[in-house]
PDB file of C-alpha atoms and ligand atoms in Angstrom:
ATOM      1  CA  UNK A  18      80.872 105.689  95.953  1.00  0.00           C
ATOM      2  CA  UNK A  19      81.811 101.983  96.133  1.00  0.00           C
ATOM      3  CA  UNK A  20      78.401 101.222  97.487  1.00  0.00           C
ATOM      4  CA  UNK A  21      76.533 103.259  94.870  1.00  0.00           C
ATOM      5  CA  UNK A  22      78.477 101.820  91.966  1.00  0.00           C
ATOM      6  CA  UNK A  23      76.947  99.351  89.484  1.00  0.00           C
ATOM      7  CA  UNK A  24      80.216  98.172  88.234  1.00  0.00           C
ATOM      8  CA  UNK A  25      83.909  97.959  89.299  1.00  0.00           C
ATOM      9  CA  UNK A  26      86.867  98.556  87.195  1.00  0.00           C
ATOM     10  CA  UNK A  27      90.078  97.468  88.957  1.00  0.00           C
ATOM     11  CA  UNK A  28      93.282  98.822  87.290  1.00  0.00           C
ATOM     12  CA  UNK A  29      96.635  97.783  88.851  1.00  0.00           C
ATOM     13  CA  UNK A  30     100.491  98.398  88.382  1.00  0.00           C
ATOM     14  CA  UNK A  31     103.482  96.880  90.041  1.00  0.00           C
ATOM     15  CA  UNK A  32     102.670  98.491  93.362  1.00  0.00           C
ATOM     16  CA  UNK A  33      99.745  96.047  93.720  1.00  0.00           C
ATOM     17  CA  UNK A  34     102.113  93.146  93.972  1.00  0.00           C
ATOM     18  CA  UNK A  35     104.595  94.905  96.525  1.00  0.00           C
ATOM     19  CA  UNK A  36     102.288  93.944  99.429  1.00  0.00           C
ATOM     20  CA  UNK A  37     102.367  90.203  98.327  1.00  0.00           C
ATOM     21  CA  UNK A  38     106.078  90.500  98.896  1.00  0.00           C
ATOM     22  CA  UNK A  39     107.069  90.667  95.246  1.00  0.00           C
ATOM     23  CA  UNK A  40     110.107  92.867  94.498  1.00  0.00           C
ATOM     24  CA  UNK A  41     109.732  96.299  93.078  1.00  0.00           C
ATOM     25  CA  UNK A  42     111.735  96.894  89.864  1.00  0.00           C
ATOM     26  CA  UNK A  43     111.383 100.606  89.962  1.00  0.00           C
ATOM     27  CA  UNK A  44     114.699 102.241  90.417  1.00  0.00           C
ATOM     28  CA  UNK A  45     118.093 100.404  89.861  1.00  0.00           C
ATOM     29  CA  UNK A  46     118.483  99.708  93.684  1.00  0.00           C
ATOM     30  CA  UNK A  47     115.113  97.643  94.070  1.00  0.00           C
ATOM     31  CA  UNK A  48     115.747  95.745  91.079  1.00  0.00           C
ATOM     32  CA  UNK A  49     119.443  94.845  91.848  1.00  0.00           C
ATOM     33  CA  UNK A  50     118.677  94.048  95.324  1.00  0.00           C
ATOM     34  CA  UNK A  51     116.201  91.311  94.002  1.00  0.00           C
ATOM     35  CA  UNK A  52     118.814  90.198  91.283  1.00  0.00           C
ATOM     36  CA  UNK A  53     122.375  90.595  92.628  1.00  0.00           C
ATOM     37  CA  UNK A  54     124.020  88.899  89.640  1.00  0.00           C
ATOM     38  CA  UNK A  55     122.283  91.107  87.166  1.00  0.00           C
ATOM     39  CA  UNK A  56     123.709  94.056  89.404  1.00  0.00           C
ATOM     40  CA  UNK A  57     127.265  92.547  88.844  1.00  0.00           C
ATOM     41  CA  UNK A  58     126.605  92.555  85.199  1.00  0.00           C
ATOM     42  CA  UNK A  59     125.620  96.300  85.452  1.00  0.00           C
ATOM     43  CA  UNK A  60     122.279  95.768  83.626  1.00  0.00           C
ATOM     44  CA  UNK A  61     119.184  97.890  84.493  1.00  0.00           C
ATOM     45  CA  UNK A  62     115.707  96.212  84.441  1.00  0.00           C
ATOM     46  CA  UNK A  63     115.172  97.879  81.036  1.00  0.00           C
ATOM     47  CA  UNK A  64     118.231  96.390  79.648  1.00  0.00           C
ATOM     48  CA  UNK A  65     117.651  92.778  81.070  1.00  0.00           C
ATOM     49  CA  UNK A  66     113.894  92.925  79.964  1.00  0.00           C
ATOM     50  CA  UNK A  67     114.820  92.691  76.389  1.00  0.00           C
ATOM     51  CA  UNK A  68     114.076  89.901  73.947  1.00  0.00           C
ATOM     52  CA  UNK A  69     117.589  89.980  72.540  1.00  0.00           C
ATOM     53  CA  UNK A  70     118.891  88.063  75.424  1.00  0.00           C
ATOM     54  CA  UNK A  71     117.101  84.913  74.242  1.00  0.00           C
ATOM     55  CA  UNK A  72     119.325  84.852  71.225  1.00  0.00           C
ATOM     56  CA  UNK A  73     122.591  86.337  72.874  1.00  0.00           C
ATOM     57  CA  UNK A  74     122.579  84.424  76.210  1.00  0.00           C
ATOM     58  CA  UNK A  75     119.469  81.994  76.549  1.00  0.00           C
ATOM     59  CA  UNK A  76     120.627  80.807  79.921  1.00  0.00           C
ATOM     60  CA  UNK A  77     120.720  84.293  81.517  1.00  0.00           C
ATOM     61  CA  UNK A  78     117.407  85.307  79.756  1.00  0.00           C
ATOM     62  CA  UNK A  79     115.695  82.199  81.137  1.00  0.00           C
ATOM     63  CA  UNK A  80     117.344  82.653  84.524  1.00  0.00           C
ATOM     64  CA  UNK A  81     115.689  85.903  84.746  1.00  0.00           C
ATOM     65  CA  UNK A  82     112.181  85.084  83.480  1.00  0.00           C
ATOM     66  CA  UNK A  83     112.265  81.425  85.083  1.00  0.00           C
ATOM     67  CA  UNK A  84     113.049  82.893  88.435  1.00  0.00           C
ATOM     68  CA  UNK A  85     110.166  85.175  88.178  1.00  0.00           C
ATOM     69  CA  UNK A  86     107.879  82.626  87.037  1.00  0.00           C
ATOM     70  CA  UNK A  87     108.998  80.455  89.930  1.00  0.00           C
ATOM     71  CA  UNK A  88     108.480  83.343  92.318  1.00  0.00           C
ATOM     72  CA  UNK A  89     104.991  84.383  90.974  1.00  0.00           C
ATOM     73  CA  UNK A  90     103.929  80.717  91.095  1.00  0.00           C
ATOM     74  CA  UNK A  91     104.932  80.253  94.790  1.00  0.00           C
ATOM     75  CA  UNK A  92     103.786  83.751  96.153  1.00  0.00           C
ATOM     76  CA  UNK A  93     100.336  83.996  97.410  1.00  0.00           C
ATOM     77  CA  UNK A  94      98.395  87.138  96.338  1.00  0.00           C
ATOM     78  CA  UNK A  95      97.598  89.394  99.418  1.00  0.00           C
ATOM     79  CA  UNK A  96      93.970  89.659 100.998  1.00  0.00           C
ATOM     80  CA  UNK A  97      93.413  92.935  99.214  1.00  0.00           C
ATOM     81  CA  UNK A  98      92.727  90.745  96.053  1.00  0.00           C
ATOM     82  CA  UNK A  99      89.834  88.905  97.807  1.00  0.00           C
ATOM     83  CA  UNK A 100      88.178  91.871  99.236  1.00  0.00           C
ATOM     84  CA  UNK A 101      88.208  93.658  95.779  1.00  0.00           C
ATOM     85  CA  UNK A 102      86.647  90.515  94.218  1.00  0.00           C
ATOM     86  CA  UNK A 103      83.923  90.292  96.895  1.00  0.00           C
ATOM     87  CA  UNK A 104      83.070  94.035  95.988  1.00  0.00           C
ATOM     88  CA  UNK A 105      83.281  93.589  92.198  1.00  0.00           C
ATOM     89  CA  UNK A 106      81.443  90.238  92.184  1.00  0.00           C
ATOM     90  CA  UNK A 107      78.573  91.773  94.125  1.00  0.00           C
ATOM     91  CA  UNK A 108      77.848  94.395  91.580  1.00  0.00           C
ATOM     92  CA  UNK A 109      75.064  94.197  89.055  1.00  0.00           C
ATOM     93  CA  UNK A 110      77.455  95.020  86.144  1.00  0.00           C
ATOM     94  CA  UNK A 111      80.364  93.002  87.603  1.00  0.00           C
ATOM     95  CA  UNK A 112      83.936  93.818  87.305  1.00  0.00           C
ATOM     96  CA  UNK A 113      86.632  93.904  84.980  1.00  0.00           C
ATOM     97  CA  UNK A 114      90.646  94.025  85.671  1.00  0.00           C
ATOM     98  CA  UNK A 115      93.027  96.038  83.574  1.00  0.00           C
ATOM     99  CA  UNK A 116      96.711  95.251  84.815  1.00  0.00           C
ATOM    100  CA  UNK A 117     100.168  95.798  83.613  1.00  0.00           C
ATOM    101  CA  UNK A 118     101.415  93.030  85.835  1.00  0.00           C
ATOM    102  CA  UNK A 119     102.383  89.832  84.306  1.00  0.00           C
ATOM    103  CA  UNK A 120     102.288  87.748  87.522  1.00  0.00           C
ATOM    104  CA  UNK A 121      98.743  86.199  86.989  1.00  0.00           C
ATOM    105  CA  UNK A 122      97.904  86.974  90.460  1.00  0.00           C
ATOM    106  CA  UNK A 123      94.404  88.260  89.781  1.00  0.00           C
ATOM    107  CA  UNK A 124      93.432  84.817  88.336  1.00  0.00           C
ATOM    108  CA  UNK A 125      95.236  83.006  91.170  1.00  0.00           C
ATOM    109  CA  UNK A 126      93.111  85.087  93.578  1.00  0.00           C
ATOM    110  CA  UNK A 127      89.895  84.011  91.949  1.00  0.00           C
ATOM    111  CA  UNK A 128      89.234  86.586  89.320  1.00  0.00           C
ATOM    112  CA  UNK A 129      87.698  85.341  86.040  1.00  0.00           C
ATOM    113  CA  UNK A 130      90.229  84.984  83.269  1.00  0.00           C
ATOM    114  CA  UNK A 131      87.691  86.410  80.726  1.00  0.00           C
ATOM    115  CA  UNK A 132      87.272  89.646  82.820  1.00  0.00           C
ATOM    116  CA  UNK A 133      90.878  90.644  82.458  1.00  0.00           C
ATOM    117  CA  UNK A 134      93.290  92.659  80.209  1.00  0.00           C
ATOM    118  CA  UNK A 135      96.883  91.865  81.029  1.00  0.00           C
ATOM    119  CA  UNK A 136      98.354  94.664  78.755  1.00  0.00           C
ATOM    120  CA  UNK A 137     101.948  93.642  78.916  1.00  0.00           C
ATOM    121  CA  UNK A 138     101.081  89.773  78.490  1.00  0.00           C
ATOM    122  CA  UNK A 139     101.586  86.982  81.132  1.00  0.00           C
ATOM    123  CA  UNK A 140     104.520  85.234  82.229  1.00  0.00           C
ATOM    124  CA  UNK A 141     102.303  82.037  82.379  1.00  0.00           C
ATOM    125  CA  UNK A 142     102.030  82.004  78.840  1.00  0.00           C
ATOM    126  CA  UNK A 143     104.815  81.191  76.411  1.00  0.00           C
ATOM    127  CA  UNK A 144     105.356  81.873  72.621  1.00  0.00           C
ATOM    128  CA  UNK A 145     108.033  80.796  70.209  1.00  0.00           C
ATOM    129  CA  UNK A 146     111.151  83.231  69.692  1.00  0.00           C
ATOM    130  CA  UNK A 147     111.103  82.278  66.025  1.00  0.00           C
ATOM    131  CA  UNK A 148     107.489  83.228  65.537  1.00  0.00           C
ATOM    132  CA  UNK A 149     106.972  80.120  63.650  1.00  0.00           C
ATOM    133  CA  UNK A 150     103.218  80.402  64.145  1.00  0.00           C
ATOM    134  CA  UNK A 151     101.125  82.915  66.392  1.00  0.00           C
ATOM    135  CA  UNK A 152     100.485  80.290  68.831  1.00  0.00           C
ATOM    136  CA  UNK A 153     100.342  81.328  72.616  1.00  0.00           C
ATOM    137  CA  UNK A 154     100.312  78.473  75.071  1.00  0.00           C
ATOM    138  CA  UNK A 155      99.640  77.931  78.781  1.00  0.00           C
ATOM    139  CA  UNK A 156     102.876  77.466  80.593  1.00  0.00           C
ATOM    140  CA  UNK A 157     101.491  75.331  83.202  1.00  0.00           C
ATOM    141  CA  UNK A 158     103.516  72.045  83.490  1.00  0.00           C
ATOM    142  CA  UNK A 159     106.642  73.882  82.110  1.00  0.00           C
ATOM    143  CA  UNK A 160     109.526  74.036  84.700  1.00  0.00           C
ATOM    144  CA  UNK A 161     112.555  76.220  84.614  1.00  0.00           C
ATOM    145  CA  UNK A 162     115.497  75.231  86.808  1.00  0.00           C
ATOM    146  CA  UNK A 163     117.943  77.786  87.775  1.00  0.00           C
ATOM    147  CA  UNK A 164     121.518  77.381  89.302  1.00  0.00           C
ATOM    148  CA  UNK A 165     121.335  80.052  91.887  1.00  0.00           C
ATOM    149  CA  UNK A 166     125.033  80.751  92.252  1.00  0.00           C
ATOM    150  CA  UNK A 167     125.729  81.605  88.704  1.00  0.00           C
ATOM    151  CA  UNK A 168     122.296  82.593  87.822  1.00  0.00           C
ATOM    152  CA  UNK A 169     122.026  80.564  84.743  1.00  0.00           C
ATOM    153  CA  UNK A 170     118.779  78.573  83.783  1.00  0.00           C
ATOM    154  CA  UNK A 171     119.514  74.715  83.146  1.00  0.00           C
ATOM    155  CA  UNK A 172     118.848  72.702  80.222  1.00  0.00           C
ATOM    156  CA  UNK A 173     116.431  71.783  79.056  1.00  0.00           C
ATOM    157  CA  UNK A 174     115.005  75.232  78.496  1.00  0.00           C
ATOM    158  CA  UNK A 175     111.443  75.840  77.257  1.00  0.00           C
ATOM    159  CA  UNK A 176     111.062  75.051  73.620  1.00  0.00           C
ATOM    160  CA  UNK A 177     108.373  75.684  70.983  1.00  0.00           C
ATOM    161  CA  UNK A 178     105.888  73.103  70.851  1.00  0.00           C
ATOM    162  CA  UNK A 179     105.738  73.456  66.902  1.00  0.00           C
ATOM    163  CA  UNK A 180     109.303  74.048  65.677  1.00  0.00           C
ATOM    164  CA  UNK A 181     111.404  73.277  68.908  1.00  0.00           C
ATOM    165  CA  UNK A 182     113.189  76.643  68.727  1.00  0.00           C
ATOM    166  CA  UNK A 183     113.661  78.393  72.037  1.00  0.00           C
ATOM    167  CA  UNK A 184     110.442  79.552  73.709  1.00  0.00           C
ATOM    168  CA  UNK A 185     110.025  82.953  75.503  1.00  0.00           C
ATOM    169  CA  UNK A 186     107.290  84.256  77.959  1.00  0.00           C
ATOM    170  CA  UNK A 187     104.482  86.057  76.304  1.00  0.00           C
ATOM    171  CA  UNK A 188     105.375  89.330  77.935  1.00  0.00           C
ATOM    172  CA  UNK A 189     105.973  92.704  76.236  1.00  0.00           C
ATOM    173  CA  UNK A 190     109.540  93.545  76.886  1.00  0.00           C
ATOM    174  CA  UNK A 191     111.478  96.688  75.961  1.00  0.00           C
ATOM    175  CA  UNK A 192     112.439  97.043  72.365  1.00  0.00           C
ATOM    176  CA  UNK A 193     110.244  94.149  71.628  1.00  0.00           C
ATOM    177  CA  UNK A 194     109.067  93.571  67.908  1.00  0.00           C
ATOM    178  CA  UNK A 195     108.213  89.934  68.221  1.00  0.00           C
ATOM    179  CA  UNK A 196     105.763  89.897  71.157  1.00  0.00           C
ATOM    180  CA  UNK A 197     102.617  88.041  69.977  1.00  0.00           C
ATOM    181  CA  UNK A 198      99.533  90.325  70.926  1.00  0.00           C
ATOM    182  CA  UNK A 199      96.701  88.166  69.817  1.00  0.00           C
ATOM    183  CA  UNK A 200      95.825  86.890  73.449  1.00  0.00           C
ATOM    184  CA  UNK A 201      96.018  90.357  74.733  1.00  0.00           C
ATOM    185  CA  UNK A 202      94.057  91.834  71.727  1.00  0.00           C
ATOM    186  CA  UNK A 203      91.171  89.235  72.690  1.00  0.00           C
ATOM    187  CA  UNK A 204      91.219  90.583  76.324  1.00  0.00           C
ATOM    188  CA  UNK A 205      90.927  94.174  75.035  1.00  0.00           C
ATOM    189  CA  UNK A 206      88.055  93.217  72.762  1.00  0.00           C
ATOM    190  CA  UNK A 207      86.049  91.676  75.696  1.00  0.00           C
ATOM    191  CA  UNK A 208      86.964  94.843  77.894  1.00  0.00           C
ATOM    192  CA  UNK A 209      85.557  97.001  75.233  1.00  0.00           C
ATOM    193  CA  UNK A 210      82.279  95.024  74.924  1.00  0.00           C
ATOM    194  CA  UNK A 211      81.988  95.046  78.652  1.00  0.00           C
ATOM    195  CA  UNK A 212      82.382  98.996  78.590  1.00  0.00           C
ATOM    196  CA  UNK A 213      79.839  99.253  75.819  1.00  0.00           C
ATOM    197  CA  UNK A 214      77.316  97.261  77.931  1.00  0.00           C
ATOM    198  CA  UNK A 215      77.995  99.609  80.791  1.00  0.00           C
ATOM    199  CA  UNK A 216      77.509 102.776  78.680  1.00  0.00           C
ATOM    200  CA  UNK A 217      74.209 101.387  77.134  1.00  0.00           C
ATOM    201  CA  UNK A 218      72.912 100.792  80.562  1.00  0.00           C
ATOM    202  CA  UNK A 219      74.108 104.181  81.843  1.00  0.00           C
ATOM    203  CA  UNK A 220      75.787 102.097  84.710  1.00  0.00           C
ATOM    204  CA  UNK A 221      77.467 103.942  87.470  1.00  0.00           C
ATOM    205  CA  UNK A 222      81.127 103.104  87.290  1.00  0.00           C
ATOM    206  CA  UNK A 223      83.692 103.057  90.122  1.00  0.00           C
ATOM    207  CA  UNK A 224      87.478 102.788  89.003  1.00  0.00           C
ATOM    208  CA  UNK A 225      89.859 101.643  91.787  1.00  0.00           C
ATOM    209  CA  UNK A 226      93.482 102.081  90.730  1.00  0.00           C
ATOM    210  CA  UNK A 227      96.302 100.426  92.486  1.00  0.00           C
ATOM    211  CA  UNK A 228      99.980 100.900  92.558  1.00  0.00           C
ATOM    212  CA  UNK A 229     100.130 102.314  89.045  1.00  0.00           C
ATOM    213  CA  UNK A 230     102.997 104.602  88.525  1.00  0.00           C
ATOM    214  CA  UNK A 231     103.650 107.456  85.953  1.00  0.00           C
ATOM    215  CA  UNK A 232     106.944 106.028  84.623  1.00  0.00           C
ATOM    216  CA  UNK A 233     104.924 103.720  82.196  1.00  0.00           C
ATOM    217  CA  UNK A 234     101.563 105.429  82.373  1.00  0.00           C
ATOM    218  CA  UNK A 235      99.379 102.828  80.310  1.00  0.00           C
ATOM    219  CA  UNK A 236      97.434 101.856  83.532  1.00  0.00           C
ATOM    220  CA  UNK A 237      97.018 105.381  84.735  1.00  0.00           C
ATOM    221  CA  UNK A 238      95.881 106.640  81.277  1.00  0.00           C
ATOM    222  CA  UNK A 239      93.399 103.884  81.059  1.00  0.00           C
ATOM    223  CA  UNK A 240      91.713 104.616  84.401  1.00  0.00           C
ATOM    224  CA  UNK A 241      91.425 108.320  83.446  1.00  0.00           C
ATOM    225  CA  UNK A 242      90.191 107.609  80.118  1.00  0.00           C
ATOM    226  CA  UNK A 243      87.451 105.117  81.000  1.00  0.00           C
ATOM    227  CA  UNK A 244      86.305 107.082  84.052  1.00  0.00           C
ATOM    228  CA  UNK A 245      85.947 110.120  81.925  1.00  0.00           C
ATOM    229  CA  UNK A 246      84.051 108.359  79.154  1.00  0.00           C
ATOM    230  CA  UNK A 247      81.564 106.619  81.393  1.00  0.00           C
ATOM    231  CA  UNK A 248      81.349 109.734  83.821  1.00  0.00           C
ATOM    232  CA  UNK A 249      82.420 107.403  86.766  1.00  0.00           C
ATOM    233  CA  UNK A 250      84.657 108.027  89.598  1.00  0.00           C
ATOM    234  CA  UNK A 251      88.311 107.193  90.054  1.00  0.00           C
ATOM    235  CA  UNK A 252      89.916 106.174  93.411  1.00  0.00           C
ATOM    236  CA  UNK A 253      93.628 106.167  92.921  1.00  0.00           C
ATOM    237  CA  UNK A 254      95.619 104.327  95.652  1.00  0.00           C
ATOM    238  CA  UNK A 255      99.276 105.072  95.498  1.00  0.00           C
ATOM    239  CA  UNK A 256     101.513 105.822  98.353  1.00  0.00           C
ATOM    240  CA  UNK A 257     103.801 108.177  96.256  1.00  0.00           C
ATOM    241  CA  UNK A 258     101.933 109.373  93.095  1.00  0.00           C
ATOM    242  CA  UNK A 259      98.238 109.848  94.244  1.00  0.00           C
ATOM    243  CA  UNK A 260      97.458 113.087  92.354  1.00  0.00           C
ATOM    244  CA  UNK A 261      94.166 112.832  90.466  1.00  0.00           C
ATOM    245  CA  UNK A 262      92.289 114.771  87.956  1.00  0.00           C
ATOM    246  CA  UNK A 263      89.885 117.481  89.417  1.00  0.00           C
ATOM    247  CA  UNK A 264      87.011 115.871  91.207  1.00  0.00           C
ATOM    248  CA  UNK A 265      88.544 112.399  91.568  1.00  0.00           C
ATOM    249  CA  UNK A 266      89.898 110.809  94.786  1.00  0.00           C
ATOM    250  CA  UNK A 267      93.593 110.152  95.477  1.00  0.00           C
ATOM    251  CA  UNK A 268      94.653 108.104  98.543  1.00  0.00           C
ATOM    252  CA  UNK A 269      98.324 108.008  99.586  1.00  0.00           C
ATOM    253  CA  UNK A 270      98.230 104.478 100.788  1.00  0.00           C
ATOM    254  CA  UNK A 271      99.658 101.054  99.986  1.00  0.00           C
ATOM    255  CA  UNK A 272      97.535  98.590  98.059  1.00  0.00           C
ATOM    256  CA  UNK A 273      96.444  96.396 101.070  1.00  0.00           C
ATOM    257  CA  UNK A 274      95.736  99.138 103.396  1.00  0.00           C
ATOM    258  CA  UNK A 275      93.774 101.383 100.674  1.00  0.00           C
ATOM    259  CA  UNK A 276      91.721  98.343  99.654  1.00  0.00           C
ATOM    260  CA  UNK A 277      91.028  97.431 103.401  1.00  0.00           C
ATOM    261  CA  UNK A 278      89.588 100.813 104.021  1.00  0.00           C
ATOM    262  CA  UNK A 279      87.306 101.155 100.957  1.00  0.00           C
ATOM    263  CA  UNK A 280      86.227  97.482 101.414  1.00  0.00           C
ATOM    264  CA  UNK A 281      85.440  98.472 105.231  1.00  0.00           C
ATOM    265  CA  UNK A 282      83.216 101.455 103.727  1.00  0.00           C
ATOM    266  CA  UNK A 283      81.485  98.978 101.320  1.00  0.00           C
ATOM    267  CA  UNK A 284      80.267  96.811 104.355  1.00  0.00           C
ATOM    268  CA  UNK A 285      82.879  93.824 104.197  1.00  0.00           C
ATOM    269  CA  UNK A 286      82.064  91.638 106.901  1.00  0.00           C
ATOM    270  CA  UNK A 287      78.934  93.385 108.107  1.00  0.00           C
TER     271      UNK A 287
HETATM  272 ZN1   ZN B  22     108.210  77.757  66.835  1.00  0.00          ZN
END
């Protein structure tokens, strides 16, 4: 199926990053293991990932997001990213990525920024907490220093380039009414154009989904909807939730192992 495909859609959730060594926030235990100070405060991931903290406790909010920013910057994406890129780049119709991950690891692994939907935004882009304009800027060059023992971000915290109000990551949080979506909307438009092109040329689409859970099902729904509308095939790689609609393929494997196997089938290294 991978060999016969004219185009590759890669969809990914949190499970994609686990094999790079990134923490898994599903379930309180995994989250609190990664952030012991937040465990002491008794806050769940859903409670911590709330824009209200930037107003109520900016040093804590920026400790949480700054720590993640620094972690994602210093972590190398696993080899599975490269193997997927090789498959996708070799297809006549190319590839597209649809991910709920905000870590920027597809771009870091060499995927083209214009072939990507980051449906929950990106930690590598900032916006103003006061929404003075709809500008979203690249956070390259912005640094966040954190006092590890107290888990507080140190001044100076990132500021808006226009009005100097506190900045925040351009990530869709829980209960988030002020997330600026124009960057992500532009990604959605390019994705729709790519899909329209595939439909016009009756391309044979393969969808490879990695580590996307059912708790926040945006990625799973996208894989299934696109596969169905283009009459393609879905390979769902997920160690715990590998059930698929009839006729599709579910592999109960972690991301790297699953990608390695389909990449072997597709003739990697031959
Ligand atoms: Zn501003």
